[in-house]
Every structure is written in structure tokens, then in C-alpha cells.
């Protein structure tokens, strides 16, 4: 087993002999110890891709952080003028009831603005009206809070940008919650109509 002398002690040079050693395992990324700093800030959990499927499910990594980010990009629908959605899993079971809260503001590149809200949605819709022309895609950053705890509601915040079926670029801000104090351990992405032709999600956690 490879071992190393202690580091970071400027007062006692005798600590650098073989009486003060630690195993290489102590330096693993993300393991808290007295010798090396663990992960801080935004850290990657995984990359997930969809191609010609009805939905993209992600069901791992939710236990790693109270704050999770999903970088959603290049989502291209088979059908024209359809919205991208997500639903959440609770203890491995998809929540498809009319229980999601959300409010949304949007503005397009022509200056038109719109507001909408719901407290009885069966999923969270964002990138509303994505086109299926060659250069029309849905993109977003979704932040989830409190997913891994059963003592608080899971809340979310979304910044999204997409090309719609009228060749306009649209920017949306969406926020809301799943108003149930339960452990969330998965997320499903899907279009309201038709399959996902292509799309990628990069998942991150955050530690301070």
C-alpha cells in the first residue's frame, strides 16, 4: 500500500517520518479528511443523452447534494410547436398527479411578453412551443432545492431559452415547487407531444 508523510505541519519536522502516515485512499475526491480538501462548489454528477425516445429519466445522484443543477441543451422534438416538461420521482415512483406549482414570465425577441401560473399542473412545462426546424432547440438550466430531504418541499428555478415554431427566440423564467415534503430521487424529461429526437442533460451538485 502506497503511503505518504503528513503535510501542512510547519512546527514539527519529526511528523514527516513513517510514524505519521496515511493511506492513498484518504485522498479520494470528495472524502472529508484532515489532509486534503474535499470537493467544493459545483461538481459534476453525470451526463445523460436522449435520442429518438419518449422520455429521458435520471434516477441517480440525487442524494449527493441539497442543491442540484441540470444543464439541459439541444433538446429537439420530433413534433413541431411542443413544450418541454419535467416530472419528479418520489421514492422511485414518478409523480404525475396535478400537484405541481409554478409561475412563469417570458419575453421573445420581438418584445412580446407573457405571464402564466398554475397550482394544479401534472408536470412542469418550460420551453413552451419549441419548433422542430433544423436550428430550433430547447435549452435550460434547472436548479432543484431540498430534493434529498423529507422535511421540506422540493423547489425549483428555471432559466430557459429556445427557438419556437414561429422562428422567434424566447427567454423564460419559471419558478415553483412540488408541495409535498418527500425525498425526490429522480427526474423525467419529455415533450408534450411526440418523441425527443435529441437532447443532453448534464447534472451537477453543489457543496459549500
PDB file of C-alpha atoms in Angstrom:
ATOM      1  CA  UNK A   1       0.000   0.000   0.000  1.00  0.00           C
ATOM      2  CA  UNK A   2       1.459   3.350  -1.023  1.00  0.00           C
ATOM      3  CA  UNK A   3       1.727   5.830   1.889  1.00  0.00           C
ATOM      4  CA  UNK A   4       2.758   9.452   2.320  1.00  0.00           C
ATOM      5  CA  UNK A   5       4.090  11.524   5.194  1.00  0.00           C
ATOM      6  CA  UNK A   6       1.830  14.133   6.793  1.00  0.00           C
ATOM      7  CA  UNK A   7       1.688  17.540   5.153  1.00  0.00           C
ATOM      8  CA  UNK A   8       0.886  21.037   6.287  1.00  0.00           C
ATOM      9  CA  UNK A   9       2.565  20.947   9.730  1.00  0.00           C
ATOM     10  CA  UNK A  10       5.342  23.584   9.834  1.00  0.00           C
ATOM     11  CA  UNK A  11       6.171  23.186  13.531  1.00  0.00           C
ATOM     12  CA  UNK A  12       7.300  19.595  13.928  1.00  0.00           C
ATOM     13  CA  UNK A  13       9.582  18.142  11.287  1.00  0.00           C
ATOM     14  CA  UNK A  14       9.520  14.770  13.034  1.00  0.00           C
ATOM     15  CA  UNK A  15       5.951  14.348  11.808  1.00  0.00           C
ATOM     16  CA  UNK A  16       7.371  13.701   8.350  1.00  0.00           C
ATOM     17  CA  UNK A  17       8.716  10.268   9.292  1.00  0.00           C
ATOM     18  CA  UNK A  18       6.952   6.952   8.997  1.00  0.00           C
ATOM     19  CA  UNK A  19       5.213   7.324  12.360  1.00  0.00           C
ATOM     20  CA  UNK A  20       2.677   9.696  10.795  1.00  0.00           C
ATOM     21  CA  UNK A  21       1.426   8.258   7.511  1.00  0.00           C
ATOM     22  CA  UNK A  22      -1.931   7.827   5.810  1.00  0.00           C
ATOM     23  CA  UNK A  23      -3.225   5.614   3.035  1.00  0.00           C
ATOM     24  CA  UNK A  24      -3.719   6.761  -0.554  1.00  0.00           C
ATOM     25  CA  UNK A  25      -7.468   6.165  -0.053  1.00  0.00           C
ATOM     26  CA  UNK A  26      -7.537   9.187   2.274  1.00  0.00           C
ATOM     27  CA  UNK A  27      -7.011  11.417  -0.772  1.00  0.00           C
ATOM     28  CA  UNK A  28     -10.095  10.265  -2.679  1.00  0.00           C
ATOM     29  CA  UNK A  29     -12.097  13.051  -4.282  1.00  0.00           C
ATOM     30  CA  UNK A  30     -14.896  14.186  -2.023  1.00  0.00           C
ATOM     31  CA  UNK A  31     -13.744  12.287   1.086  1.00  0.00           C
ATOM     32  CA  UNK A  32     -13.527  14.511   4.133  1.00  0.00           C
ATOM     33  CA  UNK A  33     -10.169  14.196   5.939  1.00  0.00           C
ATOM     34  CA  UNK A  34      -7.535  16.265   7.742  1.00  0.00           C
ATOM     35  CA  UNK A  35      -5.005  16.160   4.921  1.00  0.00           C
ATOM     36  CA  UNK A  36      -6.728  17.102   1.666  1.00  0.00           C
ATOM     37  CA  UNK A  37      -9.681  19.392   0.989  1.00  0.00           C
ATOM     38  CA  UNK A  38     -12.875  17.714  -0.251  1.00  0.00           C
ATOM     39  CA  UNK A  39     -14.930  18.921  -3.199  1.00  0.00           C
ATOM     40  CA  UNK A  40     -16.321  22.434  -3.023  1.00  0.00           C
ATOM     41  CA  UNK A  41     -18.657  24.459  -5.227  1.00  0.00           C
ATOM     42  CA  UNK A  42     -20.274  22.967  -8.322  1.00  0.00           C
ATOM     43  CA  UNK A  43     -19.241  19.366  -9.041  1.00  0.00           C
ATOM     44  CA  UNK A  44     -20.316  17.035 -11.886  1.00  0.00           C
ATOM     45  CA  UNK A  45     -22.584  14.058 -11.225  1.00  0.00           C
ATOM     46  CA  UNK A  46     -23.281  12.751 -14.728  1.00  0.00           C
ATOM     47  CA  UNK A  47     -24.101  13.335 -18.379  1.00  0.00           C
ATOM     48  CA  UNK A  48     -27.262  11.856 -19.921  1.00  0.00           C
ATOM     49  CA  UNK A  49     -28.380  11.832 -23.560  1.00  0.00           C
ATOM     50  CA  UNK A  50     -31.635  11.066 -25.350  1.00  0.00           C
ATOM     51  CA  UNK A  51     -32.116  10.022 -28.980  1.00  0.00           C
ATOM     52  CA  UNK A  52     -35.459   9.055 -30.534  1.00  0.00           C
ATOM     53  CA  UNK A  53     -37.105   8.226 -27.205  1.00  0.00           C
ATOM     54  CA  UNK A  54     -40.333   9.275 -25.494  1.00  0.00           C
ATOM     55  CA  UNK A  55     -38.573  10.410 -22.312  1.00  0.00           C
ATOM     56  CA  UNK A  56     -35.237  10.774 -20.536  1.00  0.00           C
ATOM     57  CA  UNK A  57     -35.148   9.529 -16.920  1.00  0.00           C
ATOM     58  CA  UNK A  58     -32.329  10.360 -14.485  1.00  0.00           C
ATOM     59  CA  UNK A  59     -32.507   8.352 -11.245  1.00  0.00           C
ATOM     60  CA  UNK A  60     -29.126   8.627  -9.598  1.00  0.00           C
ATOM     61  CA  UNK A  61     -27.040  11.242  -7.803  1.00  0.00           C
ATOM     62  CA  UNK A  62     -29.916  12.991  -6.018  1.00  0.00           C
ATOM     63  CA  UNK A  63     -28.560  12.013  -2.606  1.00  0.00           C
ATOM     64  CA  UNK A  64     -25.308  13.904  -3.184  1.00  0.00           C
ATOM     65  CA  UNK A  65     -26.471  17.484  -2.567  1.00  0.00           C
ATOM     66  CA  UNK A  66     -29.295  19.699  -1.287  1.00  0.00           C
ATOM     67  CA  UNK A  67     -28.805  21.884  -4.395  1.00  0.00           C
ATOM     68  CA  UNK A  68     -28.825  20.194  -7.821  1.00  0.00           C
ATOM     69  CA  UNK A  69     -28.400  21.738 -11.272  1.00  0.00           C
ATOM     70  CA  UNK A  70     -29.453  20.283 -14.611  1.00  0.00           C
ATOM     71  CA  UNK A  71     -27.967  21.876 -17.738  1.00  0.00           C
ATOM     72  CA  UNK A  72     -30.466  20.935 -20.441  1.00  0.00           C
ATOM     73  CA  UNK A  73     -29.385  21.625 -24.010  1.00  0.00           C
ATOM     74  CA  UNK A  74     -30.007  20.690 -27.609  1.00  0.00           C
ATOM     75  CA  UNK A  75     -33.490  19.260 -26.965  1.00  0.00           C
ATOM     76  CA  UNK A  76     -35.065  18.828 -30.375  1.00  0.00           C
ATOM     77  CA  UNK A  77     -38.615  17.497 -30.748  1.00  0.00           C
ATOM     78  CA  UNK A  78     -39.970  15.251 -33.469  1.00  0.00           C
ATOM     79  CA  UNK A  79     -43.260  17.204 -33.377  1.00  0.00           C
ATOM     80  CA  UNK A  80     -43.476  20.910 -34.138  1.00  0.00           C
ATOM     81  CA  UNK A  81     -44.619  23.518 -31.592  1.00  0.00           C
ATOM     82  CA  UNK A  82     -44.462  21.371 -28.453  1.00  0.00           C
ATOM     83  CA  UNK A  83     -43.331  22.136 -24.896  1.00  0.00           C
ATOM     84  CA  UNK A  84     -40.560  20.520 -22.875  1.00  0.00           C
ATOM     85  CA  UNK A  85     -41.603  19.237 -19.429  1.00  0.00           C
ATOM     86  CA  UNK A  86     -40.225  17.508 -16.384  1.00  0.00           C
ATOM     87  CA  UNK A  87     -41.740  15.410 -13.624  1.00  0.00           C
ATOM     88  CA  UNK A  88     -40.086  14.244 -10.410  1.00  0.00           C
ATOM     89  CA  UNK A  89     -39.713  10.794  -8.857  1.00  0.00           C
ATOM     90  CA  UNK A  90     -40.505  10.257  -5.179  1.00  0.00           C
ATOM     91  CA  UNK A  91     -39.002   7.079  -3.690  1.00  0.00           C
ATOM     92  CA  UNK A  92     -38.616   5.706  -7.207  1.00  0.00           C
ATOM     93  CA  UNK A  93     -42.212   6.453  -8.284  1.00  0.00           C
ATOM     94  CA  UNK A  94     -42.994   9.150 -10.858  1.00  0.00           C
ATOM     95  CA  UNK A  95     -45.294  11.914  -9.574  1.00  0.00           C
ATOM     96  CA  UNK A  96     -47.823  12.542 -12.350  1.00  0.00           C
ATOM     97  CA  UNK A  97     -50.672  13.972 -10.277  1.00  0.00           C
ATOM     98  CA  UNK A  98     -51.960  17.541 -10.649  1.00  0.00           C
ATOM     99  CA  UNK A  99     -49.822  18.822  -7.775  1.00  0.00           C
ATOM    100  CA  UNK A 100     -47.033  20.968  -9.255  1.00  0.00           C
ATOM    101  CA  UNK A 101     -46.993  24.716  -8.569  1.00  0.00           C
ATOM    102  CA  UNK A 102     -45.354  27.150 -10.971  1.00  0.00           C
ATOM    103  CA  UNK A 103     -45.257  30.740 -12.165  1.00  0.00           C
ATOM    104  CA  UNK A 104     -43.618  31.880 -15.423  1.00  0.00           C
ATOM    105  CA  UNK A 105     -42.569  35.042 -17.227  1.00  0.00           C
ATOM    106  CA  UNK A 106     -41.422  35.107 -20.867  1.00  0.00           C
ATOM    107  CA  UNK A 107     -40.275  37.587 -23.489  1.00  0.00           C
ATOM    108  CA  UNK A 108     -39.410  36.934 -27.121  1.00  0.00           C
ATOM    109  CA  UNK A 109     -37.008  38.685 -29.482  1.00  0.00           C
ATOM    110  CA  UNK A 110     -39.854  40.827 -30.820  1.00  0.00           C
ATOM    111  CA  UNK A 111     -40.583  42.266 -27.374  1.00  0.00           C
ATOM    112  CA  UNK A 112     -43.814  40.385 -26.688  1.00  0.00           C
ATOM    113  CA  UNK A 113     -44.232  39.415 -23.031  1.00  0.00           C
ATOM    114  CA  UNK A 114     -46.458  36.940 -21.212  1.00  0.00           C
ATOM    115  CA  UNK A 115     -47.128  35.686 -17.678  1.00  0.00           C
ATOM    116  CA  UNK A 116     -48.735  32.417 -16.603  1.00  0.00           C
ATOM    117  CA  UNK A 117     -49.173  30.319 -13.476  1.00  0.00           C
ATOM    118  CA  UNK A 118     -50.667  27.071 -12.223  1.00  0.00           C
ATOM    119  CA  UNK A 119     -51.110  25.274  -8.900  1.00  0.00           C
ATOM    120  CA  UNK A 120     -52.573  22.078 -10.392  1.00  0.00           C
ATOM    121  CA  UNK A 121     -50.130  21.126 -13.156  1.00  0.00           C
ATOM    122  CA  UNK A 122     -49.331  17.444 -13.769  1.00  0.00           C
ATOM    123  CA  UNK A 123     -45.752  18.364 -14.696  1.00  0.00           C
ATOM    124  CA  UNK A 124     -43.544  21.416 -15.059  1.00  0.00           C
ATOM    125  CA  UNK A 125     -43.654  22.857 -18.572  1.00  0.00           C
ATOM    126  CA  UNK A 126     -40.827  25.058 -19.850  1.00  0.00           C
ATOM    127  CA  UNK A 127     -39.513  25.907 -23.318  1.00  0.00           C
ATOM    128  CA  UNK A 128     -43.131  26.293 -24.409  1.00  0.00           C
ATOM    129  CA  UNK A 129     -43.622  25.865 -28.144  1.00  0.00           C
ATOM    130  CA  UNK A 130     -40.257  24.504 -29.334  1.00  0.00           C
ATOM    131  CA  UNK A 131     -40.052  24.213 -33.112  1.00  0.00           C
ATOM    132  CA  UNK A 132     -38.638  21.230 -34.968  1.00  0.00           C
ATOM    133  CA  UNK A 133     -36.780  23.029 -37.747  1.00  0.00           C
ATOM    134  CA  UNK A 134     -33.071  22.272 -38.047  1.00  0.00           C
ATOM    135  CA  UNK A 135     -31.904  25.112 -35.786  1.00  0.00           C
ATOM    136  CA  UNK A 136     -34.758  25.120 -33.252  1.00  0.00           C
ATOM    137  CA  UNK A 137     -33.915  23.625 -29.854  1.00  0.00           C
ATOM    138  CA  UNK A 138     -34.876  23.875 -26.185  1.00  0.00           C
ATOM    139  CA  UNK A 139     -32.180  24.798 -23.630  1.00  0.00           C
ATOM    140  CA  UNK A 140     -32.406  25.491 -19.898  1.00  0.00           C
ATOM    141  CA  UNK A 141     -30.684  25.485 -16.518  1.00  0.00           C
ATOM    142  CA  UNK A 142     -32.869  23.945 -13.816  1.00  0.00           C
ATOM    143  CA  UNK A 143     -31.968  24.254 -10.128  1.00  0.00           C
ATOM    144  CA  UNK A 144     -33.628  21.937  -7.579  1.00  0.00           C
ATOM    145  CA  UNK A 145     -33.567  22.670  -3.863  1.00  0.00           C
ATOM    146  CA  UNK A 146     -34.171  20.224  -0.957  1.00  0.00           C
ATOM    147  CA  UNK A 147     -34.618  17.165  -3.173  1.00  0.00           C
ATOM    148  CA  UNK A 148     -32.902  14.767  -0.788  1.00  0.00           C
ATOM    149  CA  UNK A 149     -34.781  15.762   2.377  1.00  0.00           C
ATOM    150  CA  UNK A 150     -38.236  14.668   3.543  1.00  0.00           C
ATOM    151  CA  UNK A 151     -38.671  17.668   5.846  1.00  0.00           C
ATOM    152  CA  UNK A 152     -39.102  20.358   3.148  1.00  0.00           C
ATOM    153  CA  UNK A 153     -40.826  20.807  -0.194  1.00  0.00           C
ATOM    154  CA  UNK A 154     -38.695  20.415  -3.307  1.00  0.00           C
ATOM    155  CA  UNK A 155     -38.478  23.813  -5.031  1.00  0.00           C
ATOM    156  CA  UNK A 156     -37.154  24.685  -8.475  1.00  0.00           C
ATOM    157  CA  UNK A 157     -35.958  27.633 -10.552  1.00  0.00           C
ATOM    158  CA  UNK A 158     -35.575  27.530 -14.356  1.00  0.00           C
ATOM    159  CA  UNK A 159     -33.873  29.799 -16.871  1.00  0.00           C
ATOM    160  CA  UNK A 160     -34.736  28.672 -20.386  1.00  0.00           C
ATOM    161  CA  UNK A 161     -34.082  29.817 -23.942  1.00  0.00           C
ATOM    162  CA  UNK A 162     -35.397  28.229 -27.125  1.00  0.00           C
ATOM    163  CA  UNK A 163     -36.383  28.671 -30.750  1.00  0.00           C
ATOM    164  CA  UNK A 164     -40.132  28.413 -31.251  1.00  0.00           C
ATOM    165  CA  UNK A 165     -42.156  27.251 -34.232  1.00  0.00           C
ATOM    166  CA  UNK A 166     -42.520  30.846 -35.495  1.00  0.00           C
ATOM    167  CA  UNK A 167     -38.731  31.276 -35.781  1.00  0.00           C
ATOM    168  CA  UNK A 168     -38.635  33.545 -32.710  1.00  0.00           C
ATOM    169  CA  UNK A 169     -36.121  33.254 -29.867  1.00  0.00           C
ATOM    170  CA  UNK A 170     -37.855  33.087 -26.484  1.00  0.00           C
ATOM    171  CA  UNK A 171     -36.480  33.568 -22.958  1.00  0.00           C
ATOM    172  CA  UNK A 172     -38.403  32.278 -19.926  1.00  0.00           C
ATOM    173  CA  UNK A 173     -38.017  32.369 -16.144  1.00  0.00           C
ATOM    174  CA  UNK A 174     -40.014  29.760 -14.236  1.00  0.00           C
ATOM    175  CA  UNK A 175     -40.189  29.027 -10.523  1.00  0.00           C
ATOM    176  CA  UNK A 176     -42.281  26.763  -8.336  1.00  0.00           C
ATOM    177  CA  UNK A 177     -42.375  23.706  -6.117  1.00  0.00           C
ATOM    178  CA  UNK A 178     -43.592  20.183  -5.618  1.00  0.00           C
ATOM    179  CA  UNK A 179     -45.641  20.974  -2.476  1.00  0.00           C
ATOM    180  CA  UNK A 180     -45.005  17.662  -0.746  1.00  0.00           C
ATOM    181  CA  UNK A 181     -42.385  17.007   1.931  1.00  0.00           C
ATOM    182  CA  UNK A 182     -40.874  13.910   0.360  1.00  0.00           C
ATOM    183  CA  UNK A 183     -37.499  12.674  -0.849  1.00  0.00           C
ATOM    184  CA  UNK A 184     -37.107  13.306  -4.588  1.00  0.00           C
ATOM    185  CA  UNK A 185     -34.766  10.793  -6.223  1.00  0.00           C
ATOM    186  CA  UNK A 186     -35.293  11.235  -9.953  1.00  0.00           C
ATOM    187  CA  UNK A 187     -36.399  13.471 -12.805  1.00  0.00           C
ATOM    188  CA  UNK A 188     -38.062  12.733 -16.171  1.00  0.00           C
ATOM    189  CA  UNK A 189     -37.777  14.991 -19.239  1.00  0.00           C
ATOM    190  CA  UNK A 190     -40.305  14.683 -22.041  1.00  0.00           C
ATOM    191  CA  UNK A 191     -42.087  16.693 -24.724  1.00  0.00           C
ATOM    192  CA  UNK A 192     -45.825  17.282 -24.526  1.00  0.00           C
ATOM    193  CA  UNK A 193     -46.264  15.720 -27.981  1.00  0.00           C
ATOM    194  CA  UNK A 194     -44.069  13.179 -29.727  1.00  0.00           C
ATOM    195  CA  UNK A 195     -40.582  11.862 -29.037  1.00  0.00           C
ATOM    196  CA  UNK A 196     -37.324  13.537 -28.109  1.00  0.00           C
ATOM    197  CA  UNK A 197     -35.294  13.413 -31.306  1.00  0.00           C
ATOM    198  CA  UNK A 198     -32.125  14.509 -29.479  1.00  0.00           C
ATOM    199  CA  UNK A 199     -31.116  16.152 -26.210  1.00  0.00           C
ATOM    200  CA  UNK A 200     -28.471  16.176 -23.476  1.00  0.00           C
ATOM    201  CA  UNK A 201     -28.554  16.850 -19.732  1.00  0.00           C
ATOM    202  CA  UNK A 202     -25.513  17.478 -17.543  1.00  0.00           C
ATOM    203  CA  UNK A 203     -26.224  17.075 -13.827  1.00  0.00           C
ATOM    204  CA  UNK A 204     -24.287  18.861 -11.080  1.00  0.00           C
ATOM    205  CA  UNK A 205     -24.375  19.127  -7.303  1.00  0.00           C
ATOM    206  CA  UNK A 206     -23.211  21.964  -5.073  1.00  0.00           C
ATOM    207  CA  UNK A 207     -21.313  21.872  -1.782  1.00  0.00           C
ATOM    208  CA  UNK A 208     -20.179  24.893   0.235  1.00  0.00           C
TER     209      UNK A 208
END
